[in-house]
mmCIF file of C-alpha atoms in Angstrom:
data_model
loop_
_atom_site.group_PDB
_atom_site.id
_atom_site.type_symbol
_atom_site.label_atom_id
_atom_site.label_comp_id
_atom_site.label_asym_id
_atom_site.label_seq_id
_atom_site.Cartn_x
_atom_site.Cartn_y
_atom_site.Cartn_z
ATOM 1 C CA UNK A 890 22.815 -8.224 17.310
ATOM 2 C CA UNK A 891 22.190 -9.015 13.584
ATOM 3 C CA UNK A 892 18.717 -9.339 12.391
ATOM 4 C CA UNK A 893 17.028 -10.254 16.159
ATOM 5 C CA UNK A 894 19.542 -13.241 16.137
ATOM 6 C CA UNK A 895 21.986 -12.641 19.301
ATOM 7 C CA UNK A 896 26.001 -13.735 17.778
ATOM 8 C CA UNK A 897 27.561 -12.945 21.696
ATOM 9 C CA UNK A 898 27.072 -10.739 23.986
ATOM 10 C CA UNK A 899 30.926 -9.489 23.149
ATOM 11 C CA UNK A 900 30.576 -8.263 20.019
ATOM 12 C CA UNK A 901 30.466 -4.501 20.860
ATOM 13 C CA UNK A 902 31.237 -1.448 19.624
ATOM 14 C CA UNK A 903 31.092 1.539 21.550
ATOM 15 C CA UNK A 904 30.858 5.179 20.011
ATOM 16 C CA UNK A 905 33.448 7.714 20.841
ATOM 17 C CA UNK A 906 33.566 11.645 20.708
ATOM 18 C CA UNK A 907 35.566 13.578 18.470
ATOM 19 C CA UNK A 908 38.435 13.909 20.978
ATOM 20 C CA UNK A 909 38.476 10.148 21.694
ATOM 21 C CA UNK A 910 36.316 9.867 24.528
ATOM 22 C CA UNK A 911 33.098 7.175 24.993
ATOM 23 C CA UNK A 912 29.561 8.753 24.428
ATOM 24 C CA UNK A 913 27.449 8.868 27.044
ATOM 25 C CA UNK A 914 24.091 8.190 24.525
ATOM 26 C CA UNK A 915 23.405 6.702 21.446
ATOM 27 C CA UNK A 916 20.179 8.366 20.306
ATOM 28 C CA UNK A 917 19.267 6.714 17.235
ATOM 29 C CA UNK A 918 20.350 4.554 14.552
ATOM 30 C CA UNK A 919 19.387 3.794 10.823
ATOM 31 C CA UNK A 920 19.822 0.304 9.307
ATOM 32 C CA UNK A 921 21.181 0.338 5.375
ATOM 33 C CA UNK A 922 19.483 -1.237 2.610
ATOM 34 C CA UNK A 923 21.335 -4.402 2.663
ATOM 35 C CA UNK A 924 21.308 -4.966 6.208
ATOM 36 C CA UNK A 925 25.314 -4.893 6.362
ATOM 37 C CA UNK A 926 26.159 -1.454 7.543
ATOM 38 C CA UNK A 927 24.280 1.215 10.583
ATOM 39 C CA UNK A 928 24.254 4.449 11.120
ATOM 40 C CA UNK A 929 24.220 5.648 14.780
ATOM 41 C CA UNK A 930 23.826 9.428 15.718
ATOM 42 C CA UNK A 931 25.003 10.096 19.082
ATOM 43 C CA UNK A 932 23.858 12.552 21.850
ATOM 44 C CA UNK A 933 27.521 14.491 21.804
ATOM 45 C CA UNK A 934 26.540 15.405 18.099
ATOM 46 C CA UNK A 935 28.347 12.831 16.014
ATOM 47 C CA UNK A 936 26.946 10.564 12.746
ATOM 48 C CA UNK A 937 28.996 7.391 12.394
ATOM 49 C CA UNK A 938 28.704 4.476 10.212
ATOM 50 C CA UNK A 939 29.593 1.141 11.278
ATOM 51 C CA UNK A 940 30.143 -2.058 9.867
ATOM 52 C CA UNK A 941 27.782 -4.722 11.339
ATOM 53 C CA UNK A 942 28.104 -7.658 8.997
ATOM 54 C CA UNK A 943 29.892 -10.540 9.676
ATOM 55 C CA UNK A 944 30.730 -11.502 13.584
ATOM 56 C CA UNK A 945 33.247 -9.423 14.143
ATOM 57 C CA UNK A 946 33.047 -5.681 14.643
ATOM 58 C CA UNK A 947 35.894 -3.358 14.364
ATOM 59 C CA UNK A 948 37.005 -0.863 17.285
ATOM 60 C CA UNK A 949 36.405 2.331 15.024
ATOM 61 C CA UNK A 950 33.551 3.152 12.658
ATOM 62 C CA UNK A 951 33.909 3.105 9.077
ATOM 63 C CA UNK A 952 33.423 7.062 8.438
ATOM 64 C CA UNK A 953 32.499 9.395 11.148
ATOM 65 C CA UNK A 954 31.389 13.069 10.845
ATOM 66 C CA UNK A 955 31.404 15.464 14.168
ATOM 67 C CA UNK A 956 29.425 18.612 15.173
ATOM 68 C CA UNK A 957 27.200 17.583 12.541
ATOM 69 C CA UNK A 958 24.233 19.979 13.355
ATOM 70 C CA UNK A 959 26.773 22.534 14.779
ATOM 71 C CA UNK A 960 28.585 22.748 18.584
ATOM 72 C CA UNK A 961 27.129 19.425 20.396
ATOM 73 C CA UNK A 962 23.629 19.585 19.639
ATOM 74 C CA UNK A 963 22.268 16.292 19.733
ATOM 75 C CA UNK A 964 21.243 14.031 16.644
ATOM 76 C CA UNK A 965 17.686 12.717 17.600
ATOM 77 C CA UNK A 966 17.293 11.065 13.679
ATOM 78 C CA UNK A 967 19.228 9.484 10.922
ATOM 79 C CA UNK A 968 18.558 7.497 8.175
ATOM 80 C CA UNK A 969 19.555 5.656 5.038
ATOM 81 C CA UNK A 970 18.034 6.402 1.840
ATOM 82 C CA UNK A 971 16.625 3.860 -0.608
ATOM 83 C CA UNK A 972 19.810 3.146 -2.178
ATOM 84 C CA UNK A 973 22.394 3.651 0.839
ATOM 85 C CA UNK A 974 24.296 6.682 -0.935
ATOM 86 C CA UNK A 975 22.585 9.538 1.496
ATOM 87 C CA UNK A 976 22.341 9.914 4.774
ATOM 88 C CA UNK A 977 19.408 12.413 6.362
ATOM 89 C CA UNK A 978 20.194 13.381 10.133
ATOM 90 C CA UNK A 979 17.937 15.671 12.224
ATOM 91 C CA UNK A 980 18.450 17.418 15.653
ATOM 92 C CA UNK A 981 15.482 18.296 17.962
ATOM 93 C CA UNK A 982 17.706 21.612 18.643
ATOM 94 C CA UNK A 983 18.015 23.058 15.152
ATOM 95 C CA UNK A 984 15.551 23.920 12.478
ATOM 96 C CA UNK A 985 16.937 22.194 9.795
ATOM 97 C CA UNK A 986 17.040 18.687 8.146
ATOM 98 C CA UNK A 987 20.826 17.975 6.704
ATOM 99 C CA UNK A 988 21.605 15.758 3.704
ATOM 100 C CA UNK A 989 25.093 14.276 3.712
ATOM 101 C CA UNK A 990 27.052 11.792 1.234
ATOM 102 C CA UNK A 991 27.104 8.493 2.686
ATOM 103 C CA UNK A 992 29.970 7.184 0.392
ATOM 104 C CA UNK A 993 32.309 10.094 0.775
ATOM 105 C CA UNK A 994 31.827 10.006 4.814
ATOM 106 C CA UNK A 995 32.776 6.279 4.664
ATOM 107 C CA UNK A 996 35.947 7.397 2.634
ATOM 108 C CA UNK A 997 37.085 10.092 4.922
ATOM 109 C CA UNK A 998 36.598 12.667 1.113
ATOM 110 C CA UNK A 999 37.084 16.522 3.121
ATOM 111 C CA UNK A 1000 37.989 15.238 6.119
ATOM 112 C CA UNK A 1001 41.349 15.076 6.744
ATOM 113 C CA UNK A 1002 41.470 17.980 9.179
ATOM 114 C CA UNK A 1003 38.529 18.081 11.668
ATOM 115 C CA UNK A 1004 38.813 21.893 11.604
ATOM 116 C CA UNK A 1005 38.736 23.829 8.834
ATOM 117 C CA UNK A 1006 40.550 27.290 7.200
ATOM 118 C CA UNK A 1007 38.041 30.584 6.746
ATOM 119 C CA UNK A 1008 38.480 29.625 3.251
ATOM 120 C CA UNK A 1009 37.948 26.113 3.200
ATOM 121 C CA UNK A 1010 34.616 26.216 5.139
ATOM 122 C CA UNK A 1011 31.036 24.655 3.548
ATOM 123 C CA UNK A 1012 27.995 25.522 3.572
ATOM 124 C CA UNK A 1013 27.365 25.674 7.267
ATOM 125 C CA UNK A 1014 30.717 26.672 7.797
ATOM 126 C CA UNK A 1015 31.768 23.394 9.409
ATOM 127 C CA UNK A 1016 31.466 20.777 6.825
ATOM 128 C CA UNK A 1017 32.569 20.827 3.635
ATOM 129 C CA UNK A 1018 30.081 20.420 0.689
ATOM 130 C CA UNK A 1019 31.510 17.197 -0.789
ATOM 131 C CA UNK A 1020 30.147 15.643 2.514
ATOM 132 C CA UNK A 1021 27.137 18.064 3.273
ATOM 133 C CA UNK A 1022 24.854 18.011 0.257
ATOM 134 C CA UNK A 1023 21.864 20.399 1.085
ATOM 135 C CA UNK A 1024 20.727 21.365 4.228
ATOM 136 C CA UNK A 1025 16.338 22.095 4.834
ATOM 137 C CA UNK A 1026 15.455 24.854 6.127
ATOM 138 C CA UNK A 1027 12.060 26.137 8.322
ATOM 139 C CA UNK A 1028 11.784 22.309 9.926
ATOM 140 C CA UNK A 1029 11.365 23.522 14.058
ATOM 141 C CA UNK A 1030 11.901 20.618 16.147
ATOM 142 C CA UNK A 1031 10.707 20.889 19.738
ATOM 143 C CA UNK A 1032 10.641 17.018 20.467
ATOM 144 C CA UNK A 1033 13.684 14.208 19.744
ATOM 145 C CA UNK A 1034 9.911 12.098 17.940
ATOM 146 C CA UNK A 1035 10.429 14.373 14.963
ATOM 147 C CA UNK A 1036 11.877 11.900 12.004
ATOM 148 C CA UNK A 1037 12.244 12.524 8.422
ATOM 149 C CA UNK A 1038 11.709 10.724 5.041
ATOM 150 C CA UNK A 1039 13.029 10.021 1.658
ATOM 151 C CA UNK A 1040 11.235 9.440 -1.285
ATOM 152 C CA UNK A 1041 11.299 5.980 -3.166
ATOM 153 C CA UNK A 1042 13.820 7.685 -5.347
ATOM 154 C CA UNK A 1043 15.886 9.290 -3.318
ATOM 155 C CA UNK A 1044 15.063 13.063 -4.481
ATOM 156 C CA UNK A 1045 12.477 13.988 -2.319
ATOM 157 C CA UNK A 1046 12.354 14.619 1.674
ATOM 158 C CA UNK A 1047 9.374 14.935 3.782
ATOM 159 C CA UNK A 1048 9.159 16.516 7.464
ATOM 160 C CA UNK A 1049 7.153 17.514 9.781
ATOM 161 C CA UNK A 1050 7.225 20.623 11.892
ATOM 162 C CA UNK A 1051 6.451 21.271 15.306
ATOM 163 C CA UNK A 1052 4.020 23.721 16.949
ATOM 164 C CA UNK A 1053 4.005 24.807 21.051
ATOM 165 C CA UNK A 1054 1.787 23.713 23.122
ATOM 166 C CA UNK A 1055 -0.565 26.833 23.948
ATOM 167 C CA UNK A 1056 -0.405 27.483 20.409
ATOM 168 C CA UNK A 1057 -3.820 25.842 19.223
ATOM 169 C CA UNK A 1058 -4.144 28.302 16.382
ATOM 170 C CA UNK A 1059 -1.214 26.979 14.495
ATOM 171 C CA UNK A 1060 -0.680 24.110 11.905
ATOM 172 C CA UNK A 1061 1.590 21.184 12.085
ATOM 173 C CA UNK A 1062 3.097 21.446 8.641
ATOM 174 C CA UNK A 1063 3.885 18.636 6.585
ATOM 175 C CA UNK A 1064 6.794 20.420 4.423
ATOM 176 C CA UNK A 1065 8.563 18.249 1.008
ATOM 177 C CA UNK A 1066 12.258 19.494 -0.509
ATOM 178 C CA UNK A 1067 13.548 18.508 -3.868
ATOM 179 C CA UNK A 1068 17.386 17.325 -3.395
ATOM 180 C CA UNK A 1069 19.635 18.489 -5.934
ATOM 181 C CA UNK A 1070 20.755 16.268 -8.764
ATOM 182 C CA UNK A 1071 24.488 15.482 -8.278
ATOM 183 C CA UNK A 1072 27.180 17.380 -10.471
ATOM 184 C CA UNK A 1073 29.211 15.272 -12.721
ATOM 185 C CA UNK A 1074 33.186 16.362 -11.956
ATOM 186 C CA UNK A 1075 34.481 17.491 -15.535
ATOM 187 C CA UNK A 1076 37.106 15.882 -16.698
ATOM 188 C CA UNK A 1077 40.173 17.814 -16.859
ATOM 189 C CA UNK A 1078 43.849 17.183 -17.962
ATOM 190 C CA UNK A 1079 46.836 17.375 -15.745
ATOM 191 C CA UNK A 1080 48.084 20.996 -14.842
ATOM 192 C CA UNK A 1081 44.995 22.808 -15.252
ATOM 193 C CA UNK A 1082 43.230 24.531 -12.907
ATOM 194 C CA UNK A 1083 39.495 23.534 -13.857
ATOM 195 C CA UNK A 1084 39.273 21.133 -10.802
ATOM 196 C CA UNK A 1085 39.887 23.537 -8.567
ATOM 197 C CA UNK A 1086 37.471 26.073 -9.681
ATOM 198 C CA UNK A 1087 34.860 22.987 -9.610
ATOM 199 C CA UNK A 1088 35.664 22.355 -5.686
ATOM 200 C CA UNK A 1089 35.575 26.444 -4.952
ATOM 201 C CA UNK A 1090 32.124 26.699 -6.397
ATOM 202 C CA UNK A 1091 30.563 23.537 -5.152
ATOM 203 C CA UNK A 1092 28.701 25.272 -2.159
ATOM 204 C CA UNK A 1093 26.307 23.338 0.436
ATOM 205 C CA UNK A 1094 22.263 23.813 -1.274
ATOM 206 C CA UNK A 1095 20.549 25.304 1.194
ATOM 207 C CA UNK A 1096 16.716 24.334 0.217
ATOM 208 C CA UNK A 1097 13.446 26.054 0.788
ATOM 209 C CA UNK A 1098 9.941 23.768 0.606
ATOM 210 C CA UNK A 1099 8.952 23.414 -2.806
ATOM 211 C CA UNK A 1100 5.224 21.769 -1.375
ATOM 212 C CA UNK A 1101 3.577 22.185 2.449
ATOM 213 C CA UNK A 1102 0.431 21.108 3.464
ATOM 214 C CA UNK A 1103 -1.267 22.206 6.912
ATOM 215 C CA UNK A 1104 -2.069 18.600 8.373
ATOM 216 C CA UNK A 1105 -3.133 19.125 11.753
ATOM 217 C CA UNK A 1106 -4.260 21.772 14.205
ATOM 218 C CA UNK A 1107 -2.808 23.039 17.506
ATOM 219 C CA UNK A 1108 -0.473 19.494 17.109
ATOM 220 C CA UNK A 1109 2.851 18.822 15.650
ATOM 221 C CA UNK A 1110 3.890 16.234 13.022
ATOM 222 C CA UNK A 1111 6.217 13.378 15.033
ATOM 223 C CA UNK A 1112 7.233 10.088 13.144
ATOM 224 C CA UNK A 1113 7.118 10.489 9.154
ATOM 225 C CA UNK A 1114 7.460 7.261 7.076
ATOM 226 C CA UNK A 1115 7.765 7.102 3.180
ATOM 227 C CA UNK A 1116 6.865 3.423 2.334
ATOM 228 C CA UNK A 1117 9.314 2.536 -0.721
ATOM 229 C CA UNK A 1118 6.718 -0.098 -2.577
ATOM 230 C CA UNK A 1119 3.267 1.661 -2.004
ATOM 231 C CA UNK A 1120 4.486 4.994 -2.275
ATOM 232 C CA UNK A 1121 1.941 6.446 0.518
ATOM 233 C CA UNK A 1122 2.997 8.516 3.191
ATOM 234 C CA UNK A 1123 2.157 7.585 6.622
ATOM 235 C CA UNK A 1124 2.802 10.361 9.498
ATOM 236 C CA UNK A 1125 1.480 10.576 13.260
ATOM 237 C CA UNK A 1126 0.892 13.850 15.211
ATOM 238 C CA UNK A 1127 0.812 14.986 19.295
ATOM 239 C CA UNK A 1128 -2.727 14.710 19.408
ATOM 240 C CA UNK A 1129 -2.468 10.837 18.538
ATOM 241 C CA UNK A 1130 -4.086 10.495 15.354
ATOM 242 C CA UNK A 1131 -2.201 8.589 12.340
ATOM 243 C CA UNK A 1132 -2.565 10.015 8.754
ATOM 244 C CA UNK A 1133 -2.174 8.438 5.350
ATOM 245 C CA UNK A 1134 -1.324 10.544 2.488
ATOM 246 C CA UNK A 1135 -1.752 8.786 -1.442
ATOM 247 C CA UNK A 1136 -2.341 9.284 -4.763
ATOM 248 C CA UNK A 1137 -4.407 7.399 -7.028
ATOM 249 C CA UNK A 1138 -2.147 7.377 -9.918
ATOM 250 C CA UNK A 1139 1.248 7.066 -8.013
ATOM 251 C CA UNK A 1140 0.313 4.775 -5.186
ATOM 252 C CA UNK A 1141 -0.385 0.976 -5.186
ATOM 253 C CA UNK A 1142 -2.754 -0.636 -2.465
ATOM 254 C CA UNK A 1143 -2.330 0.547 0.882
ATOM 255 C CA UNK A 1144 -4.941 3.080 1.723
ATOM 256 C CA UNK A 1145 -6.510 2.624 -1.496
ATOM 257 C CA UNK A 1146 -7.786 -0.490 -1.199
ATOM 258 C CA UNK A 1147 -10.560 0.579 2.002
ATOM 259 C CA UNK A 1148 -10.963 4.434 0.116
ATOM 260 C CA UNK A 1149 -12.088 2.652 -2.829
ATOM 261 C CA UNK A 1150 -15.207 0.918 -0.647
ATOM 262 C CA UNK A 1151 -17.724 3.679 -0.820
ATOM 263 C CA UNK A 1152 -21.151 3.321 1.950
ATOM 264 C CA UNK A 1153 -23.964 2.502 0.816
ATOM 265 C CA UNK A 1154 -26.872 4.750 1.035
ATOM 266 C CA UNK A 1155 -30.227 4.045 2.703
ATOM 267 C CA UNK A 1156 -33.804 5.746 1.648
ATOM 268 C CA UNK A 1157 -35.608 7.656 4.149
ATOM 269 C CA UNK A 1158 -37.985 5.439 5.002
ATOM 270 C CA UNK A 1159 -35.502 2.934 6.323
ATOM 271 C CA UNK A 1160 -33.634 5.554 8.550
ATOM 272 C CA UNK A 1161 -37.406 6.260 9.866
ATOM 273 C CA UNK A 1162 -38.460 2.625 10.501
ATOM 274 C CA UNK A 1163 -35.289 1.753 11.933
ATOM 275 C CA UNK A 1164 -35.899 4.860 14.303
ATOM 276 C CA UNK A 1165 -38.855 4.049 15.329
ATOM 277 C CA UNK A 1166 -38.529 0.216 15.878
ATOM 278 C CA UNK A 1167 -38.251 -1.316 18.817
ATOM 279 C CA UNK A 1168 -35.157 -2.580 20.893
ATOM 280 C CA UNK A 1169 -34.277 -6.274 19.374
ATOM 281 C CA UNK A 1170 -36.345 -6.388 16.643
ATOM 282 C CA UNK A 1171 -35.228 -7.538 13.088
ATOM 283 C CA UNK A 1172 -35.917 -4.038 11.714
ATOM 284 C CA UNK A 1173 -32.784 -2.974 13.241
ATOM 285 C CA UNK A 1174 -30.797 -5.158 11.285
ATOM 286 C CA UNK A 1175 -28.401 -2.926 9.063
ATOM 287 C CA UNK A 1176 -27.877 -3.057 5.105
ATOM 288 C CA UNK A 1177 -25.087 -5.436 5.169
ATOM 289 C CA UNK A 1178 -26.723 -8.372 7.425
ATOM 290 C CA UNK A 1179 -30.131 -7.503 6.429
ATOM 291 C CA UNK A 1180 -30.548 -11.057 4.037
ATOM 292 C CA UNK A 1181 -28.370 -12.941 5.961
ATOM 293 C CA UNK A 1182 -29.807 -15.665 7.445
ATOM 294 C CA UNK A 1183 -31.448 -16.018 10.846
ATOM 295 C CA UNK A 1184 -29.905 -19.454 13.058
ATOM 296 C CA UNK A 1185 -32.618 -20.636 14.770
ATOM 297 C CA UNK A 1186 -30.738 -23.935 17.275
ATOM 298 C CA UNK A 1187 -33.983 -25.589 17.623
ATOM 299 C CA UNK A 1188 -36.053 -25.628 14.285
ATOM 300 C CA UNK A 1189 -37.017 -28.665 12.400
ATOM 301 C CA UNK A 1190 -34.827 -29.847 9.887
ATOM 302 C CA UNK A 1191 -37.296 -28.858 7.285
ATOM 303 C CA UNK A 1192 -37.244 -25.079 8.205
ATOM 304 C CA UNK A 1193 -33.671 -24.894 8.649
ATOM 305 C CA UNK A 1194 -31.913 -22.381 6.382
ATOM 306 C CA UNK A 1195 -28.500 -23.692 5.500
ATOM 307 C CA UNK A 1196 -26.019 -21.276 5.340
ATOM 308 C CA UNK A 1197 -24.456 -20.682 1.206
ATOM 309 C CA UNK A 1198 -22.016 -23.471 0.413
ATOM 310 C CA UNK A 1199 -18.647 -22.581 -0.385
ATOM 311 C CA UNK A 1200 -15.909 -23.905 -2.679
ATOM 312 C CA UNK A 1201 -14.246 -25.804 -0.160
ATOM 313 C CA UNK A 1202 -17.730 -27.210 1.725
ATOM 314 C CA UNK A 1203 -18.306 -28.069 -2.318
ATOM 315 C CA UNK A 1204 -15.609 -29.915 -3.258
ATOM 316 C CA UNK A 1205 -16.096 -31.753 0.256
ATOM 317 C CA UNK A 1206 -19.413 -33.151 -0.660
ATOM 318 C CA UNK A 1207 -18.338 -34.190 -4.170
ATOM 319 C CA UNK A 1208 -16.110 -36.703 -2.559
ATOM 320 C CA UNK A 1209 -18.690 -37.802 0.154
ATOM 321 C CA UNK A 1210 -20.108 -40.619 -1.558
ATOM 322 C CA UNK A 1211 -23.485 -40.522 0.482
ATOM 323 C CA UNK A 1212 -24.290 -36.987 -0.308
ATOM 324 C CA UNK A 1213 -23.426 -37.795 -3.862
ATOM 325 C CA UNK A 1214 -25.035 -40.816 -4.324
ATOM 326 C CA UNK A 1215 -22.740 -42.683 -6.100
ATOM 327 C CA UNK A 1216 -22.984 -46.197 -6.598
ATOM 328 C CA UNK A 1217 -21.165 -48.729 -5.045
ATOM 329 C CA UNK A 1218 -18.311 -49.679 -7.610
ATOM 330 C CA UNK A 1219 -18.118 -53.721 -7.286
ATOM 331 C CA UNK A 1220 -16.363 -55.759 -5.592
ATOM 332 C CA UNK A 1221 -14.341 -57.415 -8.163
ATOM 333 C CA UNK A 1222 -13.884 -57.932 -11.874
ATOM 334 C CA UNK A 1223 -13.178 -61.078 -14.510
#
């Protein structure tokens, strides 16, 4: 399926396992930028990217990366980031958020051998850190609803956190990481050993919150979304209440727009008449409709209240030529 238009029902492609075998779920999947390439997470642990432009779709994915939150936990999230070079997965059985390389998985860079030496080992000890960029810590997960975010640049992830349920004490956290800048390789001549001392001390980041905010109260923080153009930060919790998170000098619009509306303010006389009048009456009319006008169905033309003209009901009557009272232009002319 490409962009709700159905190409044929054959066009397929089924996710396999590390050893070759179909999955039995595919849990989630992430669309990329341009709309030519997805990422699927699986339910036997797996991230794959496949290739979904075009009509046909090949039998194997374009870069693949297995026990990617460790044994065959489950990934519950992945998604692109605003340019397509990073991939964020989350798993509702680990605590973490991981970061990978989107461009390097696609090229097979580190993985060669599915298992790896002592030596050879990432961050995690699974993956090596040309693939697996930084990994979040302090992110419990006790739901597969629990997403993740990037920023509109790319640096920045958001996530939530979960809390249990007899908990009511406890915060849902809304927790931010900065993502380290990538390393520029140095450039080296043949026969020196300078690029292998660059690969031995590349290690996995492992990154603590640099920013959390307690956002809700004996609930946990579900589906985060970091809109790219308004820069606001929409996120809904297990108590079912939506929140909206902006700033007045970074955002655009959005939430703004209705914040910026402020209520206005009656006397106390008003509040007391108002009170006090009965059921019907036109002293319950509020603030906002108080001089509008009353429609009266019945009433003589002469004590009719028109309601305010507007542009269009304006330029309408200019070209009635009764209301206008133009004259008649003649019939003809010598």
């Amino acid at each position: 399926m490409q962009f709700g238009k159905l190409i044929c029902q054959k066009v397929l492609a089924k996710c396999k396992n590390e050893k070759g075998q179909r999955t039995q779920i595919v849990s989630c999947l992430g669309a990329h930028p341009s709309g030519r390439k997805l990422v699927v997470g699986t339910a036997c642990g797996s991230i794959q990217i496949w290739n979904c432009f075009g009509g046909m779709v090949s039998s194997r994915p374009l870069g693949a990366v297995y026990s990617a939150h460790g044994g065959t936990k489950p990934v519950t999230f992945v998604a692109f980031s605003t340019n397509g070079e990073r991939i964020v997965s989350r798993s509702d059985l680990d605590d973490t958020v991981r970061v990978w390389d989107a461009v390097k998985m696609e090229r097979g860079v580190g993985l060669s051998h599915r298992k790896f030496a002592n030596g050879n080992r990432g961050g995690d000890g699974q993956h090596p850190p040309s693939i697996l960029l930084a990994i979040c810590l302090g992110l419990p997960a006790l739901n597969e609803s629990a997403t993740c975010a990037f920023s509109p640049d790319g640096k920045t992830i958001c996530a939530g956190t979960s809390v249990d349920r007899g908990a009511t004490n406890d915060f849902g956290k809304l927790k931010f990481y900065r993502l380290p800048e990538e390393e520029k390789r140095p450039k080296t001549s043949k026969g020196d050993g300078a690029t292998k001392s660059y690969k031995e001390g590349k290690k996995t980041a492992m990154l603590e919150p640099v920013l959390t905010l307690d956002v809700a109260k004996g609930a946990s923080v579900l589906g985060v979304s970091w809109h790219p153009k308004l820069n606001q930060i929409a996120f809904g919790t297990s108590n079912g209440t939506i929140q909206v998170l902006f700033d007045r000098n970074l955002s655009t619009k959005g939430a703004i727009i209705p914040s910026a509306r402020t209520i206005r303010q009656s006397d106390g006389l008003s509040e007391l008449l108002r009170s006090r009048a009965p059921t019907g009456s036109a002293s319950l009319l509020t603030s906002s409709s108080a001089n509008a006008n009353i429609i009266v169905p019945n009433a003589l033309p002469l004590f009719r209240e028109e309601p305010r003209a507007t542009r269009k009901t304006k330029e309408r009557e200019r070209k009635d030529p009764e209301l206008t009272k133009l004259p008649q232009p003649p019939l003809f002319s010598h």
